[in-house]
Short mmCIF file of C-alpha atoms and ligand atoms in Angstrom, two decimals:
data_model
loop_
_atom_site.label_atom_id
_atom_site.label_comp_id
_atom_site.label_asym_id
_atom_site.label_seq_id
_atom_site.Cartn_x
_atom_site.Cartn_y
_atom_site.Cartn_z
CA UNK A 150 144.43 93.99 126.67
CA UNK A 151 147.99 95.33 127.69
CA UNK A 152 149.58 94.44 130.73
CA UNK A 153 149.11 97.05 133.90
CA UNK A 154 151.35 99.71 133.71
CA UNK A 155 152.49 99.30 137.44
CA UNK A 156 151.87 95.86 138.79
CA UNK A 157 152.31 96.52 142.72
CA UNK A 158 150.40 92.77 143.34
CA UNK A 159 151.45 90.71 145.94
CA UNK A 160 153.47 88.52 143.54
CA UNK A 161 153.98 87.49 141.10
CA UNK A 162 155.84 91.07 140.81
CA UNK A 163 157.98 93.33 138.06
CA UNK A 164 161.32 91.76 137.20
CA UNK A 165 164.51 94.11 136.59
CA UNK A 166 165.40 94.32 132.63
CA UNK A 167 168.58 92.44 133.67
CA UNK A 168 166.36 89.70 135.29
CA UNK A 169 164.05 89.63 131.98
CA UNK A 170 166.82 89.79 129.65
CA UNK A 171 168.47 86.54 131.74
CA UNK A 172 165.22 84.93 131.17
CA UNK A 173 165.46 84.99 127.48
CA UNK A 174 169.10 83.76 127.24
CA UNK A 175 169.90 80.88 124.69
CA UNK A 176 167.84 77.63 125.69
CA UNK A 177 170.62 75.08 126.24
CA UNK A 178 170.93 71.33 126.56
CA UNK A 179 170.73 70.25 129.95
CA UNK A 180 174.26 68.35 130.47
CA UNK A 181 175.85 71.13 128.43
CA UNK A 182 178.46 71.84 130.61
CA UNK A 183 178.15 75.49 130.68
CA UNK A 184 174.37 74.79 132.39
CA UNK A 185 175.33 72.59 134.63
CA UNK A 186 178.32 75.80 135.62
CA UNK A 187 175.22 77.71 135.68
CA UNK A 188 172.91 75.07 137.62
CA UNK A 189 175.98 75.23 140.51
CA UNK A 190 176.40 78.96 140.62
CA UNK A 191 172.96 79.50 141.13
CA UNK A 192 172.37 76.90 143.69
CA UNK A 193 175.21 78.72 145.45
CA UNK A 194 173.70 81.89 145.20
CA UNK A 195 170.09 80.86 146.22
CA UNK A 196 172.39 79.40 149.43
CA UNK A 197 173.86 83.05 150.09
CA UNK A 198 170.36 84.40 149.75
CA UNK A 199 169.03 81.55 152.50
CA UNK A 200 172.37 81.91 154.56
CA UNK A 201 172.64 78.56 154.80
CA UNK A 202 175.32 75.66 155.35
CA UNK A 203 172.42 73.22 154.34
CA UNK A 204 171.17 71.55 151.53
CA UNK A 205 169.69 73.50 148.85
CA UNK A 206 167.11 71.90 146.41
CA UNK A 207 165.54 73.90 143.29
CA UNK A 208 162.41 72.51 142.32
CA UNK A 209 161.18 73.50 138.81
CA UNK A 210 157.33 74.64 139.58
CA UNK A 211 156.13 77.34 141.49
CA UNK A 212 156.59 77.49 145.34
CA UNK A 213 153.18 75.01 145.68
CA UNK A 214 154.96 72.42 144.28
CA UNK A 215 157.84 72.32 147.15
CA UNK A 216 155.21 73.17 149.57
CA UNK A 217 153.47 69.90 149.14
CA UNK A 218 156.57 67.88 148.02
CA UNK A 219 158.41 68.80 151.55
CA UNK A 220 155.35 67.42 153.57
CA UNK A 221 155.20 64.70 151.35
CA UNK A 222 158.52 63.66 151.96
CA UNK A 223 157.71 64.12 155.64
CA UNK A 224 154.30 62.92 156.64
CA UNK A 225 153.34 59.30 157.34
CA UNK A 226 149.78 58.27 157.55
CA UNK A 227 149.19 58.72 161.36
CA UNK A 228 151.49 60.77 162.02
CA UNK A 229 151.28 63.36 164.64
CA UNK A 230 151.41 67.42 162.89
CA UNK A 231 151.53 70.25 164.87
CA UNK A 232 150.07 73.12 162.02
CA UNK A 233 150.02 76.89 162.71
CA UNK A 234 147.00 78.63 160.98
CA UNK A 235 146.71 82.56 161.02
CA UNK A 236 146.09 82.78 157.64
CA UNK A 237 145.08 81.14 154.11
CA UNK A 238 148.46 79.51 153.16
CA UNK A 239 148.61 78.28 156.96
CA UNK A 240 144.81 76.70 157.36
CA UNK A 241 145.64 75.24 153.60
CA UNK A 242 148.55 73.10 154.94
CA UNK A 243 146.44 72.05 157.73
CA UNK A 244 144.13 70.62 155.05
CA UNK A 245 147.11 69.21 153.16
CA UNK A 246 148.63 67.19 156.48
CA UNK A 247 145.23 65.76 156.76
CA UNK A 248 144.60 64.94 153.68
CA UNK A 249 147.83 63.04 153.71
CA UNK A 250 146.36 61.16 156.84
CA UNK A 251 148.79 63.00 159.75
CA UNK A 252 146.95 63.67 162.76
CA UNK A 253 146.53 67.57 163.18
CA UNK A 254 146.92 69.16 166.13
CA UNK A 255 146.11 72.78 165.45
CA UNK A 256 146.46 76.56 166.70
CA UNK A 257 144.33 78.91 164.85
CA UNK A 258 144.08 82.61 165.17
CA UNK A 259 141.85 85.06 163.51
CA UNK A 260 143.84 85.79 159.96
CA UNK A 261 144.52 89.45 161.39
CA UNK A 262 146.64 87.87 164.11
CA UNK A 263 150.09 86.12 164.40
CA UNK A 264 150.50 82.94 165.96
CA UNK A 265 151.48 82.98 169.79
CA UNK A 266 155.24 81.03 170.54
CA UNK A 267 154.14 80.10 174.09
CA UNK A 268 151.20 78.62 172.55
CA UNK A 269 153.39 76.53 170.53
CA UNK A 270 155.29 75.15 173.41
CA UNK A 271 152.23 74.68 175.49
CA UNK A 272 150.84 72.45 173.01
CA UNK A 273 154.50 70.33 171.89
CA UNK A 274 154.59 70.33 176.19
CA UNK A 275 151.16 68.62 176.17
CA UNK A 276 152.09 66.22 173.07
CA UNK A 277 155.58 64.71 172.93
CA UNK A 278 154.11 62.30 169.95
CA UNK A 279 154.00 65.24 167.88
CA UNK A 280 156.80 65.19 164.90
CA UNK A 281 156.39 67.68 162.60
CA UNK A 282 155.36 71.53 162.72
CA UNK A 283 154.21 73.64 159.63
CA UNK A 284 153.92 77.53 159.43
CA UNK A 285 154.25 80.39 157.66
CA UNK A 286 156.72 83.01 158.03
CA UNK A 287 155.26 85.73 155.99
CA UNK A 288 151.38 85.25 155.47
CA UNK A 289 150.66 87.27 152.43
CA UNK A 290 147.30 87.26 152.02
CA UNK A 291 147.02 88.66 155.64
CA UNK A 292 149.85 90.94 155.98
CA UNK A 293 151.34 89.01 158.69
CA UNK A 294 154.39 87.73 160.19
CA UNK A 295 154.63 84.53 162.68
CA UNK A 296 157.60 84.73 164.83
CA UNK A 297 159.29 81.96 163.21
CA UNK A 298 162.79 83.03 164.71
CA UNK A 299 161.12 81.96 168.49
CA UNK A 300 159.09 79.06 167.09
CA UNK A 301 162.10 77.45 165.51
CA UNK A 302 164.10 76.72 168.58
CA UNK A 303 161.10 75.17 170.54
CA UNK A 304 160.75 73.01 167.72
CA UNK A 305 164.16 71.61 167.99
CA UNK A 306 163.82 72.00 171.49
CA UNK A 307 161.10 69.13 171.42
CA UNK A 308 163.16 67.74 168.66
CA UNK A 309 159.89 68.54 165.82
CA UNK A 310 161.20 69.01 162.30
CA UNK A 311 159.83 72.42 160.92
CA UNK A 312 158.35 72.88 157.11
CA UNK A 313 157.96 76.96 156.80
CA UNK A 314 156.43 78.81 154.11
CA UNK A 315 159.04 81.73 153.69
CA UNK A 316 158.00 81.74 149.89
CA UNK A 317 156.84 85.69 150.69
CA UNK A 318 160.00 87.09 152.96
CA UNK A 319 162.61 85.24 151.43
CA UNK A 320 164.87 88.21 150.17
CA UNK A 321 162.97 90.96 151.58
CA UNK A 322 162.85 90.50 155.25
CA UNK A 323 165.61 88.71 158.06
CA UNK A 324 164.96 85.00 157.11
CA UNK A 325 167.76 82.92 159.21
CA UNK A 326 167.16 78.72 158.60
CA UNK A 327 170.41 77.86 160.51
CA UNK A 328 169.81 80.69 163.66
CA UNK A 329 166.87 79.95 163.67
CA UNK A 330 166.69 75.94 163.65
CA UNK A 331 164.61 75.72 160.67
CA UNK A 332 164.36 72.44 158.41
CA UNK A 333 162.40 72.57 155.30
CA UNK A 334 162.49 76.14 154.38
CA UNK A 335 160.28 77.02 151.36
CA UNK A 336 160.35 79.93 149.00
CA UNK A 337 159.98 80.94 145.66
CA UNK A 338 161.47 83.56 143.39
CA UNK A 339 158.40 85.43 142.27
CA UNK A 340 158.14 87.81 145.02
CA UNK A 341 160.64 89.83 147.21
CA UNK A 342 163.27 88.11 144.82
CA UNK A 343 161.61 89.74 141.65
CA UNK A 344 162.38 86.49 139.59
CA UNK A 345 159.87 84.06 137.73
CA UNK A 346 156.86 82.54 139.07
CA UNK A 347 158.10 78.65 137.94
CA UNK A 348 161.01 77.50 139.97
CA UNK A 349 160.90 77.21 143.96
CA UNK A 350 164.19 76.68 146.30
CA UNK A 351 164.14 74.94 149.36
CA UNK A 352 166.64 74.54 151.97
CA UNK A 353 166.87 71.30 153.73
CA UNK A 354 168.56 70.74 156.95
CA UNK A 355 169.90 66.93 158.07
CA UNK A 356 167.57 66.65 160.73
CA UNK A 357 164.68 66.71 157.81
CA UNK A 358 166.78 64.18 156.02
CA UNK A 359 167.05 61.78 158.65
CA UNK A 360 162.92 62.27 159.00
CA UNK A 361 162.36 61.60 155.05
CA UNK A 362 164.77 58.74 155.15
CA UNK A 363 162.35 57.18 157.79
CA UNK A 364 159.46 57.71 155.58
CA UNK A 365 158.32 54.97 153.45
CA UNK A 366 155.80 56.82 152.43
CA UNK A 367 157.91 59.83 151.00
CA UNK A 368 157.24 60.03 146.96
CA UNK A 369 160.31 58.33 144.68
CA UNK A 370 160.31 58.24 140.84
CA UNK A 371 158.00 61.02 141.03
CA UNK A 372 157.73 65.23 140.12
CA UNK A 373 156.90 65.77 143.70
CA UNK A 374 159.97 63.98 145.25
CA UNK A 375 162.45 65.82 147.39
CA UNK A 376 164.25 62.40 147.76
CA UNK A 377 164.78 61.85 143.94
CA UNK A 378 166.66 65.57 143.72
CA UNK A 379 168.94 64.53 146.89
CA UNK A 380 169.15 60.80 145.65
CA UNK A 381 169.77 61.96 142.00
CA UNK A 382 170.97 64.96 141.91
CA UNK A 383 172.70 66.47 144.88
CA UNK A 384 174.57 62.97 145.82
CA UNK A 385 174.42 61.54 142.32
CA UNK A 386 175.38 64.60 139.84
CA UNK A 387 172.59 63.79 137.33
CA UNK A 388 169.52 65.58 137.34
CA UNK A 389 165.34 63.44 138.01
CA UNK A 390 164.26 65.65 134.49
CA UNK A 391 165.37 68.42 132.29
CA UNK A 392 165.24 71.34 135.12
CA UNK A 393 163.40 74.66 133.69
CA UNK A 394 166.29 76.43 131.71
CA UNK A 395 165.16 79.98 131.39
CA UNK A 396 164.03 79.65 134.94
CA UNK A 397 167.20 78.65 136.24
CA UNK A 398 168.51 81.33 133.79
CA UNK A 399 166.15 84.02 135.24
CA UNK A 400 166.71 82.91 139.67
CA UNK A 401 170.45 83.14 138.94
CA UNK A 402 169.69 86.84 137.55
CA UNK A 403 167.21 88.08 140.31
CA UNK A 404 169.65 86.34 142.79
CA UNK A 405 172.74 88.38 141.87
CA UNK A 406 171.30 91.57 141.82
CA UNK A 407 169.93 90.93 145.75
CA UNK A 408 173.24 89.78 146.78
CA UNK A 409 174.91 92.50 144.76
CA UNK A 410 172.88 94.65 146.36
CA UNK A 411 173.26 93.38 150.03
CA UNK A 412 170.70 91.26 151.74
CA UNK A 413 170.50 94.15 154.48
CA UNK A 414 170.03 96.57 152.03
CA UNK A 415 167.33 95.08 150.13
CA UNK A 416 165.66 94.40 154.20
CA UNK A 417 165.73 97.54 154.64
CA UNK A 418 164.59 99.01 151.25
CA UNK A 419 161.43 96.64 151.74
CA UNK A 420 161.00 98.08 155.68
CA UNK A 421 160.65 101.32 154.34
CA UNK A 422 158.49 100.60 151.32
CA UNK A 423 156.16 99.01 153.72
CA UNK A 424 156.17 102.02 156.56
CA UNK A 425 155.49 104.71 153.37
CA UNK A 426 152.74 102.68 152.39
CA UNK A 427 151.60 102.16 155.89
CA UNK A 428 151.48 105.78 156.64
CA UNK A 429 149.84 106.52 153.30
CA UNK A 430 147.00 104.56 153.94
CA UNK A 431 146.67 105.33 157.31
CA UNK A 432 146.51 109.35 156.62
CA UNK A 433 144.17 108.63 154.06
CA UNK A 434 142.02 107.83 156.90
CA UNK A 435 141.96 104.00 155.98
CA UNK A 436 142.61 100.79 158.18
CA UNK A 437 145.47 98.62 157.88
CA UNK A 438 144.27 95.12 158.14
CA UNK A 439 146.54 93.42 160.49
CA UNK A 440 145.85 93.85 164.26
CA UNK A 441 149.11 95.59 165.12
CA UNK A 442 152.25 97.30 162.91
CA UNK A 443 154.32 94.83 164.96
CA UNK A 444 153.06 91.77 163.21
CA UNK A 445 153.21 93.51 159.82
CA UNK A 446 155.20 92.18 157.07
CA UNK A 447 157.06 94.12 154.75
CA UNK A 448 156.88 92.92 151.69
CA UNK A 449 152.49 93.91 151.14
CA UNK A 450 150.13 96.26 152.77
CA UNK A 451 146.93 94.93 153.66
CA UNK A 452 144.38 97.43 153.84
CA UNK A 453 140.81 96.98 155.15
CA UNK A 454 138.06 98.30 152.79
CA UNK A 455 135.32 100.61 153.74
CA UNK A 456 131.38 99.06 154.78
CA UNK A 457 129.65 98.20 151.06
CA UNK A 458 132.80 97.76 148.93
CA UNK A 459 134.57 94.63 147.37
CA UNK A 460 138.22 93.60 146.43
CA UNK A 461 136.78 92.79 143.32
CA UNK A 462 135.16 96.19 142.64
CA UNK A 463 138.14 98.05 143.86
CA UNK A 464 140.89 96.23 142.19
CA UNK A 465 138.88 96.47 138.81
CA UNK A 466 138.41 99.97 138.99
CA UNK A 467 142.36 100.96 140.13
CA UNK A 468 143.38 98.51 137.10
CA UNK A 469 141.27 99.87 134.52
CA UNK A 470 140.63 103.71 135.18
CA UNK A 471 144.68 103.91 136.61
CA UNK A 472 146.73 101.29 135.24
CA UNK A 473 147.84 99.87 138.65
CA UNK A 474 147.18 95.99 139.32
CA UNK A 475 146.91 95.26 143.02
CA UNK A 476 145.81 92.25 145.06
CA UNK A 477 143.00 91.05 146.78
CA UNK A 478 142.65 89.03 149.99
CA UNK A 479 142.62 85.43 148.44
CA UNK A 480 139.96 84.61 150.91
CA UNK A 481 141.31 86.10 154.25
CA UNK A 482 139.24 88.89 154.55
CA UNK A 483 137.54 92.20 153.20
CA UNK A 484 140.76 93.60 151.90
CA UNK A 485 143.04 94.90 149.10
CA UNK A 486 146.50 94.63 149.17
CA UNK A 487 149.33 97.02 147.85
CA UNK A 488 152.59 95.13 147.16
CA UNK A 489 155.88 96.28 148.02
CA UNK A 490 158.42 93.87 146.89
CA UNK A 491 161.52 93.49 144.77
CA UNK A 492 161.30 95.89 141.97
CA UNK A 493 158.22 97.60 143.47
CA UNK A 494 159.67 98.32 147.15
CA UNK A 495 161.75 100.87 145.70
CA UNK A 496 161.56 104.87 145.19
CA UNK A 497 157.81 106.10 144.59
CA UNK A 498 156.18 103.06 144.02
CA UNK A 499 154.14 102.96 147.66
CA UNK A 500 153.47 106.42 146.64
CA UNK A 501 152.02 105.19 143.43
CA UNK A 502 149.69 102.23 145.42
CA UNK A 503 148.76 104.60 147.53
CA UNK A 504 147.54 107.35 145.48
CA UNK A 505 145.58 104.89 142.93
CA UNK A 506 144.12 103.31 145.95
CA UNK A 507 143.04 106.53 147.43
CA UNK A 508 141.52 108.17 143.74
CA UNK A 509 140.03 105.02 142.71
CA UNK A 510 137.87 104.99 146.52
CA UNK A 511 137.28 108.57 146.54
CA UNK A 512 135.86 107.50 142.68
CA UNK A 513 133.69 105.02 144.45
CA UNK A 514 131.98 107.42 147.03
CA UNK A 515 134.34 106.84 150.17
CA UNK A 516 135.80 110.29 151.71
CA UNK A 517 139.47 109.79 151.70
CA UNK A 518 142.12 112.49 152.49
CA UNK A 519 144.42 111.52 149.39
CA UNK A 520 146.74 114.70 149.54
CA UNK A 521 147.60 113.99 152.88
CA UNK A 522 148.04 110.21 152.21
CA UNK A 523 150.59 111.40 149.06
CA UNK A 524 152.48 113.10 151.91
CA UNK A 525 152.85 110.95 154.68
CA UNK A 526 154.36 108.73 152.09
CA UNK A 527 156.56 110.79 151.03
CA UNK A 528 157.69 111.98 154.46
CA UNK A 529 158.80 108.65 154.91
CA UNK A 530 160.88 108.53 151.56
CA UNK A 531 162.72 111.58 152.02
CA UNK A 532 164.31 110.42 155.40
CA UNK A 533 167.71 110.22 154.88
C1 PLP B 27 152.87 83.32 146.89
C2 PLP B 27 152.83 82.42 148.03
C3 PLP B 27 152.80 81.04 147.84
C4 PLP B 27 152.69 80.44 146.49
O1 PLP B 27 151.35 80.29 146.24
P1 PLP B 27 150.53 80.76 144.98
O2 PLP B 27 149.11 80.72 145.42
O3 PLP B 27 150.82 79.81 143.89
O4 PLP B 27 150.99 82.16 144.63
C5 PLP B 27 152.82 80.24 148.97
N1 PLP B 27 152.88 80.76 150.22
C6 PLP B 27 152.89 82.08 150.42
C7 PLP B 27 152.94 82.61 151.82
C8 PLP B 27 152.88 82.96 149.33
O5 PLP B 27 152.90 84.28 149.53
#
């Protein structure tokens, strides 16, 4: 089978030729010199892209892997978590603190909501034992945004190291670690970046530091330690294991185009992406999933399906009969979701999403106004 013609998933997404073409550069030797010129420019550039004066750690696996090596680092047995759930990623750390043996405090919302900041200081009010706070910036499978700029400072306010999953907004949406007070900032390169799905960058403030150093717990000699990357490589110059070449190769590609490009641009590129595709689905006479456009993220469009239908039946059908892959709901509801990131948040691919969306339901028997979904799209593309 050939790849789709248009993949508008939530991520992994398209990569630019110049991003594919740095992904098959020569395969080098570690230590030689010009990778380790390489290794440094790109850490510098992932830096620009966080706009951060902290630490910056690549980790060579896909964001997963420095999602569970930053709590690892954290979390002691018995340990007091505060976790923010409003979606899949954000209930699945909860699972990951306990299974680590923290005690989780939790606030859950429905996974069509966003997580409340006064709720968050209520609860850090009510428990000063509490150390450690995990949530996720942009909640993909949802559609989401948590407030993570107003969370951050009551955090450090009740002096609670953050972990935040900014693996989907990195890139494509105002993502500010240092304003915003943020510790362990995860992301990975495979979405609003348009890199490769194998490599995730964290940044790391000193407050986290100081909180891993205090860990005995925290993993050494191991492929999930943060500590062996700062111990090793950022103080000691030589690297735990051979880092992912073409990887490296292919984040310092999808990095320079972004900053080439201007982080505000590429915010606002992905902004209006999002509001063509909104408005395309919404004249269509569909439902966006989330509970209000103000929680909305802008790098995916979740969009409620009709009474009777699956993801799975919908998705199959826009792949096959139209060429277009698009995501499903991983679990977080009755929903399909139209990707809008890197490559794909650019000229008339919402218009694309929208109108294979719209044909392929209209195929399966639901009365949708496709013509006039087309043009609200396109109404909001042609705004100067
Ligand atoms: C993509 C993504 C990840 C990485 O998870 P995968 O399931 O491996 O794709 C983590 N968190 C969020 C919010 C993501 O969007």
């Amino acid at each position: 089978m050939k790849p789709a013609d248009f993949t508008l998933s939530a991520g992994p997404t398209m990569c630019s030729s110049k991003t594919l073409a740095a992904l098959g550069s020569p395969i080098v030797y570690h230590y030689d010199p010009a990778f380790i010129e390489a290794y440094r420019r790109t850490e510098q550039k992932v830096r620009e892209v966080f706009r951060t004066k902290g630490d910056i750690v690549l980790m060579q696996g896909e964001a997963v892997l420095g999602l569970e090596a930053a709590g690892r680092a954290v979390v002691r047995p018995g340990m007091a978590c505060l976790n923010l759930s409003s979606g899949v990623f954000g209930k699945g750390y909860g699972d990951w603190l306990r299974a680590w043996g923290a005690t989780v405090h939790e606030i859950e919302v429905p996974f069509n909501e966003a997580v409340d900041p006064a709720q968050v200081e209520r609860v850090l009010d009510e428990h000063p034992e509490i150390e450690v706070l995990a949530v996720v910036h942009s909640e993909t499978p949802s559609g989401t945004l948590n407030p993570v700029a107003e969370i951050g400072p009551i955090a450090k306010r009740h002096g609670v190291v953050t972990i935040v999953d900014c693996v989907s907004s990195l890139g494509g949406m105002p993502f500010e670690p240092d304003t915003w007070q943020l510790d362990i900032c995860v992301a990975g390169a495979q979405k609003c970046l348009a890199g490769p799905p194998g490599i995730t960058m964290m940044s790391v403030s000193q407050d986290a530091w100081d909180l891993i150093a205090k860990n005995p717990a925290a993993p050494r000699y191991s492929f999930l330690s943060l500590l062996d990357w700062k111990i090793q490589w950022l103080d000691g110059g030589k690297f735990p294991f051979t880092p992912s070449v073409a990887d490296v190769h292919g984040l310092e590609a999808c990095c320079t185009e972004v900053l080439e490009e201007g982080l505000e641009n590429s915010f606002a590129r992905h902004a209006r992406a999002a509001r063509a595709c909104r408005e395309g689905v919404k004249a269509m006479g569909l439902s966006l999933w989330p509970r209000s456009e103000d929680i909305m993220s802008t790098c995916t469009t979740a969009v409620a399906l009709p009474e009777g239908l699956t993801d799975l039946q919908v998705r199959a059908h826009v792949r096959e009969r139209y060429g277009v892959m698009i995501s499903g709901g991983q679990g977080a509801g009755n929903l399909v979701r139209i990707g809008h990131m890197g490559v794909t948040a650019n000229t008339m691919y919402p218009v694309v999403g929208v109108a294979a969306l719209g044909r392929a339901l209209a195929d399966l028997g639901v009365a949708v106004a496709i013509g006039d979904g087309v043009e609200a799209a396109l109404a909001v593309l042609s705004e100067a």
